[in-house]
Amino acid sequence: MSEPIRVLVTGAAGQIAYSLLLSIAKGDVFGKDQPIILLLLDITPMLPVLEGVVMELQDCSLPLLRDIVPTDKEEVAFKDLDVAILVGSMPRKEGMERKDLLKANVNIFKSQGAALDKYAKKTVKVLVVGNPANTNCLIAAKSAPSIPKENFSCLTRLDHNRARSQVAIRCSVPATQVTNVIIWGNHSSTQYPDVHHCKVNMSGSELACFDAVKDDAWLKGDFIATVQQRGAAVIKARKLSSAMSAAKAICDHMRDIWVGTPEGEFTSMGIYSTGNSYAVPEDLIYSFPVQIKDKTWKIVEGLAINDFSRSKMDATAAELIEERDTAVAFLGV
């Protein structure tokens, strides 16, 4: 058995964490021989609830779980971290302007970025889930100058999984038969689910997605809208936001960072845009197609981008620039 790794989950008393913690603690993410110390951070009023979560984790009697540290203190939660999964954020409340939401979250992620900078290992892998995830991730990265920008990513794997699943359902194949969908841009309703490079394995032969689906109007219309609006549709139906599917996507994202992506396949994650070859503006956290090896991502290069894709990629970039500029203005406050 190797040394335990220290894994932080913030918002640890919330519903996404409740769906996530068991998978991490039983080895689904970092491997079946990797012991774990779980650090669970939440705000002070949630500590009694968090204590209940700790009891349940103890009652699971898990061989890999070496310790559980529930806390409301950043200096405890961020100490010597190997992995930080930042789920907790200020949710949008009724009547709240987007700029108010950004301002509240700038304060949270500025503080957590500074705590990462001060207490965590410089090799820490940071995944931001709390919305607006891309901009929250950018603020955290800017607030942790001693940690490499490439160690920060935000979750667009849920959107990636949603896109993959919609194509699979349409083609009546398992989702594993659908590869190389791409989510470009923001984890918001401007994101662009792109299937121009997607492959579908049907009856043993690999087809381009447009040839497999045979419905270009759907792929360029309802498919995109369904993926963009899926979170809202879940809330409308369930009266709660996506938790089970978000937790699964977090596990997929972190496992790919830890063990790498399968040969020839790529995934989607929000990463630092500086130096990309797709004419996406610099200094954003923007979702790209990536391949991962040795815990290091590389953007998939050389994909042809048609005019349809370009306009959608530019629209989501424009939203991210506006978010970034609003948030960075608050950083100086």
Coordinates of C-alpha atoms in Angstrom, one line a residue:
M1 CA 0.0 0.0 0.0
S2 CA 1.3 3.5 -0.8
E3 CA 1.2 6.5 1.4
P4 CA -2.3 8.0 1.9
I5 CA -3.2 11.0 -0.3
R6 CA -4.9 14.0 1.1
V7 CA -8.2 14.8 -0.7
L8 CA -10.3 17.9 0.1
V9 CA -13.9 18.3 -0.8
T10 CA -15.5 21.6 -0.1
G11 CA -19.3 22.1 0.3
A12 CA -18.9 18.7 2.0
A13 CA -22.3 18.7 3.7
G14 CA -24.1 19.4 0.4
Q15 CA -25.9 17.1 -2.0
I16 CA -23.2 16.7 -4.6
A17 CA -20.7 15.8 -2.0
Y18 CA -23.1 13.3 -0.5
S19 CA -23.2 11.5 -3.9
L20 CA -19.4 11.9 -4.3
L21 CA -17.7 11.0 -1.1
L22 CA -18.4 7.2 -1.1
S23 CA -16.9 6.8 -4.6
I24 CA -13.7 8.6 -3.6
A25 CA -13.4 6.8 -0.3
K26 CA -13.9 3.3 -1.8
G27 CA -11.2 3.7 -4.5
D28 CA -13.3 4.3 -7.6
V29 CA -11.3 7.5 -8.4
F30 CA -7.6 7.1 -7.3
G31 CA -7.4 3.3 -7.4
K32 CA -8.1 0.3 -5.3
D33 CA -4.7 0.4 -3.5
Q34 CA -4.5 4.1 -2.8
P35 CA -5.3 5.0 0.8
I36 CA -7.1 8.3 1.4
I37 CA -7.4 11.0 4.0
L38 CA -10.6 13.0 3.4
L39 CA -10.7 16.6 4.4
L40 CA -14.2 17.9 4.5
L41 CA -14.8 21.7 4.5
D42 CA -18.1 23.5 4.9
I43 CA -19.4 26.7 6.5
T44 CA -19.8 26.7 10.3
P45 CA -23.7 26.4 10.3
M46 CA -23.3 23.1 8.3
L47 CA -20.9 21.4 10.7
P48 CA -23.7 19.4 12.5
V49 CA -24.8 18.0 9.1
L50 CA -21.2 17.3 8.2
E51 CA -20.9 15.3 11.4
G52 CA -23.7 13.1 10.1
V53 CA -21.8 12.6 6.8
V54 CA -18.7 11.6 8.8
M55 CA -20.7 9.1 10.8
E56 CA -22.0 7.5 7.6
L57 CA -18.5 7.3 6.1
Q58 CA -17.3 5.6 9.2
D59 CA -20.2 3.2 9.1
C60 CA -19.3 2.2 5.5
S61 CA -16.2 0.5 7.1
L62 CA -14.0 1.3 4.1
P63 CA -10.5 -0.3 3.9
L64 CA -8.9 2.7 2.1
L65 CA -10.2 5.5 4.2
R66 CA -7.5 6.3 6.8
D67 CA -8.9 9.4 8.3
I68 CA -11.7 11.9 8.0
V69 CA -11.2 15.6 9.0
P70 CA -14.4 17.7 9.1
T71 CA -13.7 21.4 9.5
D72 CA -14.8 25.0 8.9
K73 CA -11.2 26.3 8.9
E74 CA -9.3 26.8 5.6
E75 CA -5.9 26.3 7.4
V76 CA -6.9 22.8 8.4
A77 CA -8.7 21.9 5.2
F78 CA -6.0 23.0 2.7
K79 CA -2.9 21.6 4.6
D80 CA -0.6 19.5 2.5
L81 CA -3.3 18.6 -0.1
D82 CA -2.7 16.3 -3.1
V83 CA -6.2 17.0 -4.5
A84 CA -8.8 19.8 -4.0
I85 CA -12.3 19.3 -5.3
L86 CA -14.0 22.7 -4.8
V87 CA -17.7 22.0 -4.9
G88 CA -19.0 24.6 -2.5
S89 CA -20.0 28.0 -3.9
M90 CA -22.7 30.6 -3.4
P91 CA -25.8 29.5 -5.3
R92 CA -27.8 32.0 -7.2
K93 CA -30.8 33.1 -5.2
E94 CA -34.1 34.4 -6.5
G95 CA -33.8 38.0 -7.6
M96 CA -30.0 37.9 -7.5
E97 CA -28.2 39.6 -10.4
R98 CA -25.4 37.6 -12.1
K99 CA -22.8 40.3 -11.0
D100 CA -23.9 39.8 -7.4
L101 CA -23.4 36.1 -7.8
L102 CA -20.0 36.7 -9.3
K103 CA -19.0 39.1 -6.5
A104 CA -20.0 36.6 -3.7
N105 CA -18.0 33.8 -5.4
V106 CA -15.0 36.0 -6.1
N107 CA -14.7 36.3 -2.3
I108 CA -15.0 32.6 -1.7
F109 CA -12.5 31.5 -4.4
K110 CA -10.0 34.3 -3.8
S111 CA -9.9 33.1 -0.2
Q112 CA -9.6 29.4 -1.2
G113 CA -7.0 30.2 -3.8
A114 CA -4.9 32.0 -1.2
A115 CA -5.3 29.0 1.2
L116 CA -4.1 26.6 -1.6
D117 CA -1.1 28.9 -2.2
K118 CA -0.3 29.0 1.5
Y119 CA -1.0 25.5 2.7
A120 CA -1.3 22.9 -0.1
K121 CA 1.4 21.0 -2.0
K122 CA 2.6 22.9 -5.1
T123 CA 1.7 19.7 -7.0
V124 CA -2.0 19.8 -5.9
K125 CA -4.6 19.1 -8.6
V126 CA -7.5 21.5 -8.2
L127 CA -10.9 20.8 -9.7
V128 CA -13.5 23.6 -9.4
V129 CA -17.2 22.5 -9.6
G130 CA -19.0 25.3 -7.9
N131 CA -20.7 27.7 -10.4
P132 CA -19.9 29.8 -12.3
A133 CA -17.2 27.1 -12.4
N134 CA -14.9 28.5 -15.2
T135 CA -14.6 32.0 -13.6
N136 CA -14.4 30.7 -10.1
C137 CA -11.5 28.5 -11.3
L138 CA -9.8 31.4 -12.9
I139 CA -10.1 33.5 -9.6
A140 CA -8.7 30.6 -7.5
A141 CA -5.8 30.1 -10.0
K142 CA -5.0 33.9 -10.0
S143 CA -5.1 33.8 -6.1
A144 CA -2.6 31.0 -5.9
P145 CA 0.4 32.4 -7.9
S146 CA 2.9 29.8 -6.7
I147 CA 0.8 26.8 -8.0
P148 CA 1.1 26.2 -11.8
K149 CA -2.0 27.3 -13.8
E150 CA -2.1 23.9 -15.5
N151 CA -2.9 22.3 -12.1
F152 CA -6.3 24.1 -12.1
S153 CA -9.3 22.8 -14.1
C154 CA -13.1 23.2 -14.0
L155 CA -15.8 20.6 -14.5
T156 CA -17.3 20.3 -18.0
R157 CA -17.2 16.5 -17.9
L158 CA -20.9 16.5 -16.9
D159 CA -21.7 18.3 -20.1
H160 CA -19.4 16.0 -22.0
N161 CA -21.2 12.9 -20.5
R162 CA -24.6 14.5 -21.3
A163 CA -23.6 15.0 -25.0
R164 CA -22.2 11.5 -25.3
S165 CA -25.3 10.0 -23.8
Q166 CA -27.7 12.0 -26.1
V167 CA -25.9 10.6 -29.1
A168 CA -25.8 7.1 -27.7
I169 CA -29.6 7.2 -27.0
R170 CA -30.2 8.5 -30.5
C171 CA -28.1 5.7 -32.1
S172 CA -29.4 2.9 -29.6
V173 CA -25.9 2.1 -28.5
P174 CA -24.2 2.1 -25.0
A175 CA -22.5 5.4 -24.2
T176 CA -19.1 3.7 -24.2
Q177 CA -19.6 3.3 -28.0
V178 CA -19.6 7.1 -28.5
T179 CA -16.2 8.8 -28.3
N180 CA -14.6 12.2 -28.8
V181 CA -17.5 14.5 -28.3
I182 CA -16.2 18.0 -27.3
I183 CA -17.5 20.7 -25.0
W184 CA -16.0 24.1 -25.9
G185 CA -16.2 27.1 -23.6
N186 CA -18.2 27.9 -20.6
H187 CA -20.1 25.6 -18.2
S188 CA -23.3 27.6 -19.0
S189 CA -26.0 27.7 -21.6
T190 CA -23.5 29.2 -24.1
Q191 CA -21.3 26.1 -24.1
Y192 CA -20.9 24.4 -27.5
P193 CA -21.3 20.6 -27.6
D194 CA -19.4 19.7 -30.8
V195 CA -19.8 16.3 -32.5
H196 CA -17.9 17.0 -35.7
H197 CA -15.0 14.9 -34.5
C198 CA -17.1 12.3 -32.6
K199 CA -17.2 8.6 -33.5
V200 CA -19.9 6.1 -32.9
N201 CA -19.2 2.4 -32.9
M202 CA -22.2 0.7 -34.5
S203 CA -22.2 -3.1 -35.0
G204 CA -18.4 -3.2 -34.8
S205 CA -17.7 -0.4 -37.3
E206 CA -16.7 3.1 -36.4
L207 CA -18.8 5.8 -38.0
A208 CA -18.6 9.6 -37.9
C209 CA -21.3 10.9 -35.7
F210 CA -23.2 12.7 -38.5
D211 CA -23.2 9.4 -40.5
A212 CA -24.4 7.4 -37.5
V213 CA -27.2 9.8 -36.5
K214 CA -28.3 10.7 -40.0
D215 CA -30.1 13.8 -38.8
D216 CA -28.0 16.9 -39.3
A217 CA -30.8 19.3 -38.2
W218 CA -31.1 17.5 -34.9
L219 CA -27.3 17.5 -34.3
K220 CA -27.1 21.2 -35.1
G221 CA -30.3 22.2 -33.2
D222 CA -32.1 20.2 -30.6
F223 CA -29.1 18.2 -29.6
I224 CA -27.1 21.3 -28.7
A225 CA -30.0 22.9 -26.9
T226 CA -30.7 19.8 -24.9
V227 CA -27.1 19.6 -23.6
Q228 CA -26.9 23.3 -22.9
Q229 CA -30.2 23.3 -21.0
R230 CA -29.9 19.9 -19.3
G231 CA -29.1 21.2 -15.9
A232 CA -32.2 23.5 -15.9
A233 CA -34.3 20.5 -17.1
V234 CA -33.1 18.4 -14.1
I235 CA -33.9 21.2 -11.7
K236 CA -37.4 21.6 -13.2
A237 CA -38.1 17.9 -12.9
R238 CA -36.4 17.1 -9.6
K239 CA -36.7 20.5 -7.8
L240 CA -33.0 20.0 -7.0
S241 CA -29.8 20.4 -9.1
S242 CA -27.9 17.5 -10.7
A243 CA -26.1 15.7 -7.9
M244 CA -25.7 12.1 -8.9
S245 CA -24.6 12.9 -12.4
A246 CA -22.3 15.7 -11.2
A247 CA -20.6 13.4 -8.7
K248 CA -20.1 10.8 -11.4
A249 CA -18.6 13.4 -13.7
I250 CA -16.2 14.6 -10.9
C251 CA -15.1 11.0 -10.5
D252 CA -14.5 10.6 -14.3
H253 CA -12.6 13.9 -14.5
M254 CA -10.3 13.2 -11.5
R255 CA -9.7 9.5 -12.6
D256 CA -8.6 10.7 -16.0
I257 CA -6.2 13.2 -14.4
W258 CA -4.9 10.4 -12.2
V259 CA -4.6 7.5 -14.6
G260 CA -4.8 9.2 -18.1
T261 CA -7.3 9.1 -20.9
P262 CA -7.6 6.0 -23.1
E263 CA -5.4 5.8 -26.2
G264 CA -6.9 7.7 -29.1
E265 CA -9.7 9.3 -27.0
F266 CA -10.1 12.7 -25.7
T267 CA -12.3 14.3 -23.0
S268 CA -13.4 17.8 -22.1
M269 CA -12.3 20.0 -19.3
G270 CA -12.1 23.7 -18.5
I271 CA -8.4 24.7 -18.5
Y272 CA -6.2 27.7 -18.8
S273 CA -6.5 29.0 -22.4
T274 CA -3.2 30.9 -22.8
G275 CA -1.2 29.5 -25.7
N276 CA -3.9 27.5 -27.3
S277 CA -4.0 27.0 -31.1
Y278 CA -7.8 27.4 -31.6
A279 CA -7.8 31.3 -31.4
V280 CA -9.6 31.2 -28.1
P281 CA -8.7 34.4 -26.2
E282 CA -5.9 34.2 -23.6
D283 CA -6.4 34.2 -19.8
L284 CA -9.7 32.3 -19.6
I285 CA -10.6 29.0 -18.1
Y286 CA -12.2 27.6 -21.3
S287 CA -13.3 24.0 -22.0
F288 CA -11.2 22.2 -24.6
P289 CA -10.7 18.7 -25.9
V290 CA -7.7 17.2 -24.0
Q291 CA -5.7 14.1 -23.7
I292 CA -4.1 13.3 -20.3
K293 CA -0.9 11.3 -19.6
D294 CA 1.3 11.3 -16.4
K295 CA -1.2 13.7 -14.7
T296 CA -0.6 16.3 -17.4
W297 CA -3.2 17.5 -19.9
K298 CA -2.5 18.5 -23.5
I299 CA -5.0 20.2 -25.8
V300 CA -5.9 18.0 -28.8
E301 CA -4.3 19.8 -31.7
G302 CA -5.2 20.1 -35.4
L303 CA -9.0 19.6 -35.3
A304 CA -10.7 21.2 -38.2
I305 CA -13.1 24.0 -37.1
N306 CA -15.9 24.9 -39.5
D307 CA -17.7 28.3 -39.6
F308 CA -20.7 26.8 -37.6
S309 CA -18.4 25.7 -34.8
R310 CA -16.3 28.9 -34.9
S311 CA -19.3 31.1 -34.3
K312 CA -20.4 29.0 -31.3
M313 CA -16.9 28.9 -29.9
D314 CA -16.6 32.6 -30.1
A315 CA -20.0 33.3 -28.5
T316 CA -19.1 31.2 -25.4
A317 CA -15.7 32.9 -25.2
A318 CA -17.3 36.3 -25.3
E319 CA -19.4 35.4 -22.3
L320 CA -16.3 34.2 -20.4
I321 CA -14.5 37.4 -21.1
E322 CA -17.4 39.4 -19.7
E323 CA -17.5 37.2 -16.6
R324 CA -13.7 37.4 -16.1
D325 CA -13.6 41.1 -16.4
T326 CA -16.5 41.6 -13.9
A327 CA -14.9 39.1 -11.5
V328 CA -11.4 40.5 -11.8
A329 CA -12.7 44.0 -11.1
F330 CA -14.1 42.6 -7.8
L331 CA -10.7 41.1 -7.0
G332 CA -9.3 44.6 -6.4
V333 CA -12.1 45.5 -4.0

